[in-house]
PDB file of C-alpha atoms in Angstrom:
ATOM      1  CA  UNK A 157      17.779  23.476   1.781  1.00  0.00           C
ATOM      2  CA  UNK A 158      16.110  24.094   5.173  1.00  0.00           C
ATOM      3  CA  UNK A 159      15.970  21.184   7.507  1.00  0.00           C
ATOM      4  CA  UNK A 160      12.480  18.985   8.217  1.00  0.00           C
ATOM      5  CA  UNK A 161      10.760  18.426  11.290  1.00  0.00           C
ATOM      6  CA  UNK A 162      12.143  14.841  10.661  1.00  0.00           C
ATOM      7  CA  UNK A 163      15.984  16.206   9.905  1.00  0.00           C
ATOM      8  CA  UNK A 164      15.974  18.810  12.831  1.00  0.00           C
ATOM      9  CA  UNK A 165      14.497  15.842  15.529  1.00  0.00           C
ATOM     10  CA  UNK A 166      17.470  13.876  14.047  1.00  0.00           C
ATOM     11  CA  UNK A 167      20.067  16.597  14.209  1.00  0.00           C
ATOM     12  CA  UNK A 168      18.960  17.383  17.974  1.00  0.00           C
ATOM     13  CA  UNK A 169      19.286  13.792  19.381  1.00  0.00           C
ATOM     14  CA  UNK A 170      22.873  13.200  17.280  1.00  0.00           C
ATOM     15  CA  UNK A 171      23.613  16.294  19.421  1.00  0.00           C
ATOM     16  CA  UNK A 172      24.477  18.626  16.270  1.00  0.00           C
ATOM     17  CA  UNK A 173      21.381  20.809  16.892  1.00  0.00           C
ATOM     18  CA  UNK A 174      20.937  22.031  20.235  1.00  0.00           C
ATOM     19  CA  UNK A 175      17.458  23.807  21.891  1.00  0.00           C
ATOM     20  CA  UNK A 176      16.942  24.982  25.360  1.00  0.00           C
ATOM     21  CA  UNK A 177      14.203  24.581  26.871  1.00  0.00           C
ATOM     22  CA  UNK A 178      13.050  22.319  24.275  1.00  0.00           C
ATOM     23  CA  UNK A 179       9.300  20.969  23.704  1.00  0.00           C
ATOM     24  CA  UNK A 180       8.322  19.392  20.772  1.00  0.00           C
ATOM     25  CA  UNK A 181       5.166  21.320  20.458  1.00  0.00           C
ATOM     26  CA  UNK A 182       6.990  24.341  19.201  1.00  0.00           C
ATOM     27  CA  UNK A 183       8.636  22.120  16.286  1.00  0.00           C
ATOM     28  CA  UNK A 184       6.849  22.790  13.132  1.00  0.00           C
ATOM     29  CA  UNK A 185       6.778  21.077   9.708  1.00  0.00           C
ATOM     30  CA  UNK A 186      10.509  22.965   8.887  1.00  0.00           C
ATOM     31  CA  UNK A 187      10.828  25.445  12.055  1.00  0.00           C
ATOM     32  CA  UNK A 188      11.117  25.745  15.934  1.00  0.00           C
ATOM     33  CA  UNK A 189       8.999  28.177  17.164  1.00  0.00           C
ATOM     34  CA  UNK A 190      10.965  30.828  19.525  1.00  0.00           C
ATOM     35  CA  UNK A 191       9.468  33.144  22.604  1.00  0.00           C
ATOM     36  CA  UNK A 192      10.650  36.115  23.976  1.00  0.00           C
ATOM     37  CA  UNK A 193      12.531  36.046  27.000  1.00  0.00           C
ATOM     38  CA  UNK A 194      11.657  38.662  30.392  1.00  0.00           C
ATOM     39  CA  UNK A 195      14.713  40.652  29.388  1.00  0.00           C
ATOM     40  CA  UNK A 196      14.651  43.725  27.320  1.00  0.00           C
ATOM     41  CA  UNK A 197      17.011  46.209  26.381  1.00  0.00           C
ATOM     42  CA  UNK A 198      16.156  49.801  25.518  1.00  0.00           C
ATOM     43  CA  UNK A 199      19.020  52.066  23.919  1.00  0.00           C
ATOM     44  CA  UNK A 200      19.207  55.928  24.815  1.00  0.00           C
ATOM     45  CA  UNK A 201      22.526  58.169  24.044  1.00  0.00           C
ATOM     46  CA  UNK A 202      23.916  59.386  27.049  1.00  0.00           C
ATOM     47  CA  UNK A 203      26.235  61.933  28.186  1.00  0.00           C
ATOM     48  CA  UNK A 204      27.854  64.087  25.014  1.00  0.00           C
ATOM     49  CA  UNK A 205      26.618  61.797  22.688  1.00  0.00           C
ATOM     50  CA  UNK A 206      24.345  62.878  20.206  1.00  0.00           C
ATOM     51  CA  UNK A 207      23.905  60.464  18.179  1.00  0.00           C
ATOM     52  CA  UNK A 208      24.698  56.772  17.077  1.00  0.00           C
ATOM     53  CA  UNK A 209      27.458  56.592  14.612  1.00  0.00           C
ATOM     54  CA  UNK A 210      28.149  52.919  14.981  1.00  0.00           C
ATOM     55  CA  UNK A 211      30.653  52.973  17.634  1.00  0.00           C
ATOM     56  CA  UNK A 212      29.911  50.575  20.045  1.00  0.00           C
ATOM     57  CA  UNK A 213      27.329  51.723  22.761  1.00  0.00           C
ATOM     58  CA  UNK A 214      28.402  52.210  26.340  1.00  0.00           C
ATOM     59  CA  UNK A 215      27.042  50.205  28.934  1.00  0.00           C
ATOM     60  CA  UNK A 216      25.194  53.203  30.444  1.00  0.00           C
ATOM     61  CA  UNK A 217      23.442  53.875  27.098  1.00  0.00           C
ATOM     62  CA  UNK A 218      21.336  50.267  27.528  1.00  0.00           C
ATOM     63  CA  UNK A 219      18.793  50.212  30.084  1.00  0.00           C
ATOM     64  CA  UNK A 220      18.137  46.785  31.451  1.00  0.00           C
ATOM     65  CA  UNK A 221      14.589  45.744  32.193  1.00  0.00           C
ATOM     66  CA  UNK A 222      12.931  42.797  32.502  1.00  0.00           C
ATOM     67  CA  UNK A 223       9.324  41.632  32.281  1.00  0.00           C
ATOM     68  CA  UNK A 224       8.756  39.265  34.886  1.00  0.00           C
ATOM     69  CA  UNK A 225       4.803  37.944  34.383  1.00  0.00           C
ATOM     70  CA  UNK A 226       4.333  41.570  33.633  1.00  0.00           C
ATOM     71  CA  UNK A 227       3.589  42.661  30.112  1.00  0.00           C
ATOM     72  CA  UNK A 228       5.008  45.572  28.552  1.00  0.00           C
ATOM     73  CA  UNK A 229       3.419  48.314  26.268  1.00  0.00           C
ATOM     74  CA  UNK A 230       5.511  49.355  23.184  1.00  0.00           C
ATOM     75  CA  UNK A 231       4.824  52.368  21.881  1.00  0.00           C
ATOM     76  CA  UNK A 232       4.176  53.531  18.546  1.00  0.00           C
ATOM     77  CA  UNK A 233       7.588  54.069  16.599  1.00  0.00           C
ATOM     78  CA  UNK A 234       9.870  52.607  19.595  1.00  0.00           C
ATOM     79  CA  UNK A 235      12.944  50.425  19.289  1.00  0.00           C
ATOM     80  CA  UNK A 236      13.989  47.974  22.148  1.00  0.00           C
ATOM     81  CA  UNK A 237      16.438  44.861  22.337  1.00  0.00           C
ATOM     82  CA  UNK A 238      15.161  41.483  22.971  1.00  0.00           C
ATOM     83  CA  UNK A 239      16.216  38.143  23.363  1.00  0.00           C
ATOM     84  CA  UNK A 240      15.134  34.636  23.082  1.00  0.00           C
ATOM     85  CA  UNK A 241      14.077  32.351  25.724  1.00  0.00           C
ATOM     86  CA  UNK A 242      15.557  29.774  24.243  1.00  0.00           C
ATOM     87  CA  UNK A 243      19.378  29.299  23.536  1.00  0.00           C
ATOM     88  CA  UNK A 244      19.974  27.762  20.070  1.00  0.00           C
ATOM     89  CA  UNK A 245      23.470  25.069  19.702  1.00  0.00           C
ATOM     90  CA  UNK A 246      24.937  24.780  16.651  1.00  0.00           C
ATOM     91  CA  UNK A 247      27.862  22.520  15.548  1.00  0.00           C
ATOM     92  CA  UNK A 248      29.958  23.168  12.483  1.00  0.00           C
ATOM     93  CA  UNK A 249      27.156  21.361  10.647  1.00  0.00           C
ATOM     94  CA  UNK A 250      24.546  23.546  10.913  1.00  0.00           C
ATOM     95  CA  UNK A 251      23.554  27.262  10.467  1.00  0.00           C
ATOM     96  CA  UNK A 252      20.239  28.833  10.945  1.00  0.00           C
ATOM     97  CA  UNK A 253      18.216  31.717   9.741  1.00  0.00           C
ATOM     98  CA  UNK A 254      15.429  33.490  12.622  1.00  0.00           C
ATOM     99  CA  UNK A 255      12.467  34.813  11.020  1.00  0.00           C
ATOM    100  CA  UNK A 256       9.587  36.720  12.397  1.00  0.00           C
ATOM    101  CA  UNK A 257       6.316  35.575  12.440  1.00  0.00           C
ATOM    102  CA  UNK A 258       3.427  36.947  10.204  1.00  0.00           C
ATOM    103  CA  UNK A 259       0.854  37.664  12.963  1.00  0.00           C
ATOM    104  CA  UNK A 260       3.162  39.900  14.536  1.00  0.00           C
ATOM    105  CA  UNK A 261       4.000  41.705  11.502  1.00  0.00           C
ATOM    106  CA  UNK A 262       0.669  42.476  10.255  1.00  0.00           C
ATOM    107  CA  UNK A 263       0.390  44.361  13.469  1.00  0.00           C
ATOM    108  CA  UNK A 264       3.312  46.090  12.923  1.00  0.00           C
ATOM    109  CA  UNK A 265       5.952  44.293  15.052  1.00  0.00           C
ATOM    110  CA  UNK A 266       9.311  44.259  13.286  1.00  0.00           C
ATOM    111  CA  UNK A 267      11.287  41.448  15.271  1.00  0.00           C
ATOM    112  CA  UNK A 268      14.738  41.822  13.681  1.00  0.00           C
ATOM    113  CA  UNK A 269      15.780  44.679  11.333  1.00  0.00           C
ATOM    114  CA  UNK A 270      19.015  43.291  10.395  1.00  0.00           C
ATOM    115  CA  UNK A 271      20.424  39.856  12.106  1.00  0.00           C
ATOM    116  CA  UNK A 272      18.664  36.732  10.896  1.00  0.00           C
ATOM    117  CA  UNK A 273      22.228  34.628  10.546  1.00  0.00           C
ATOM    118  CA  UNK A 274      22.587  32.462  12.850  1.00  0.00           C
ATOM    119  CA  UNK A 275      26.439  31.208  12.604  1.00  0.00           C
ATOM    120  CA  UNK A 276      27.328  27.350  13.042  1.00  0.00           C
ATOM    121  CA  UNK A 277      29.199  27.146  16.510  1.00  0.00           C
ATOM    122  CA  UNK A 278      26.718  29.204  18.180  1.00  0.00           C
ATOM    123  CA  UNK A 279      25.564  28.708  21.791  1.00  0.00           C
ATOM    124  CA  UNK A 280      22.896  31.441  22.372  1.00  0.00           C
ATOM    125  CA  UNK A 281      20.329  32.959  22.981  1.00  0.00           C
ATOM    126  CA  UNK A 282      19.009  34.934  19.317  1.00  0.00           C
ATOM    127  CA  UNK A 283      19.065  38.899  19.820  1.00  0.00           C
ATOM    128  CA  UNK A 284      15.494  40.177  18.516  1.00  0.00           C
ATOM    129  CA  UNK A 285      15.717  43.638  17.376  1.00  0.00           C
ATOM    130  CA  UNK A 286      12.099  45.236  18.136  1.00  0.00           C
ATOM    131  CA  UNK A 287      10.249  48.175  16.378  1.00  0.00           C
ATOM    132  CA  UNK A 288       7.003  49.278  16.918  1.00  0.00           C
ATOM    133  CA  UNK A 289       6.028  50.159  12.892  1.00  0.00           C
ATOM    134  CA  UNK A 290       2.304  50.973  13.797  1.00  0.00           C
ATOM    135  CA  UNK A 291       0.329  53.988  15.290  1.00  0.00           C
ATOM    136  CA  UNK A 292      -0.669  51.965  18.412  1.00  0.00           C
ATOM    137  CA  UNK A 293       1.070  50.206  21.355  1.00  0.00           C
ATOM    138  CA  UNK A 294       1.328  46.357  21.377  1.00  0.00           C
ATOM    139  CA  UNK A 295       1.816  44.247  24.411  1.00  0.00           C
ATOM    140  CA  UNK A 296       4.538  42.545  25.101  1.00  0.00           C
ATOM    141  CA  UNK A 297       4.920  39.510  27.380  1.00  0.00           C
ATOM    142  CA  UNK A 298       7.329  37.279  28.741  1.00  0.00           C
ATOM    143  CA  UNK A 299       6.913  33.977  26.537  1.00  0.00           C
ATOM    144  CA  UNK A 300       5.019  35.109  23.932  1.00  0.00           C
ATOM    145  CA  UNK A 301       6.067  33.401  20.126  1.00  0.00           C
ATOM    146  CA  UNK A 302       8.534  35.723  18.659  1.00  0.00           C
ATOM    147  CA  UNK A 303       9.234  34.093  15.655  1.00  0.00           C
ATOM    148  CA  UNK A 304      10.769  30.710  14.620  1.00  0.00           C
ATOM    149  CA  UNK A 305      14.587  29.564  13.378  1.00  0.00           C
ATOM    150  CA  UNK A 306      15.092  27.010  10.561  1.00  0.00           C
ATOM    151  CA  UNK A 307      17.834  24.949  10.128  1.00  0.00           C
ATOM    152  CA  UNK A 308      19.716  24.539   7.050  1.00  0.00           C
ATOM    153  CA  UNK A 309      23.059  22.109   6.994  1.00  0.00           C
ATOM    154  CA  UNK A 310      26.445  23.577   5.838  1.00  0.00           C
ATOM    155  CA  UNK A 311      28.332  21.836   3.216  1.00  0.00           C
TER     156      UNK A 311
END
C-alpha cells in the first residue's frame, strides 16, 4: 500500500523518509513530485566497441553535460541519462517506486525504461532514463517535473 500525503509528512519528520530540497508544494495526495536536475548524460560507444553488450560502459563512452538555465532539445528517437534534483533517503522502512508523469508521456517522453525500484537504504539522487519516442524534439530544462516517487512501507 502506497503511503498518503499524511503518512509520507509523518515518515519525513520521524526522519525515515528523507527529500532534498524539499517543498511541500510538490507533495501530492500519495506522491512527491520530482524535477530534473542540470546534469545529463549521453552514451556513445567509443574506441573498438561496436556495440553495447551489457558490460559496463567506460567512462569515455558517457558524455557529461549539463543544462545550466539553458534548455536542451531532444531529438526524435534519442536516449540520454538524467537525474533528479532531488536526492530521495530511505531507511529500512521504506521503499519507493518513480513513475513518470502522463503529460510527458503523451508527448512521447519515456522517463525510465527499466529502473522504477527504489531500494530502502537509499541516499540518492533517482537515475531517469530518457527517450525521445516521438517524431519531434522536446525541450528539456533544468527543473522541469520529471515525474513523482511514492512511498510504500516494507514489512
Amino acid at each position: 500500500m502506497y503511503l498518503s500525503k499524511q503518512s509520507i509528512l509523518s515518515a519525513i519528520k520521524a526522519k525515515k523518509i528523507g527529500i532534498t530540497p524539499f517543498d511541500e508544494k510538490h507533495l501530492g495526495e500519495a506522491s512527491y513530485e520530482l524535477h530534473l536536475s542540470d546534469q545529463l548524460f549521453d552514451v556513445k560507444p567509443k574506441g573498438k566497441r561496436k556495440f553495447f553488450d551489457g558490460k559496463a560502459l567506460k567512462e569515455k563512452e558517457i558524455h557529461r553535460f549539463e543544462l545550466k538555465n539553458d534548455s536542451f532539445q531532444f531529438q526524435p528517437k534519442q536516449f540520454i541519462i538524467g537525474k533528479t534534483t532531488e536526492t530521495i533517503s530511505l531507511s529500512e522502512d521504506y521503499a519507493g517506486i518513480f513513475d513518470g508523469k502522463a503529460s510527458l508521456a503523451q508527448i512521447g517522453l519515456f522517463v525510465h525504461i527499466s529502473s522504477t525500484h527504489i531500494d530502502p537504504l537509499t541516499n540518492s539522487t533517482i537515475t531517469v532514463e530518457l527517450f525521445n519516442s516521438s517524431d519531434y524534439p522536446i525541450l528539456l530544462k533544468e527543473n522541469m517535473k520529471i515525474g513523482q516517487v511514492l512511498f510504500a512501507e516494507v514489512k
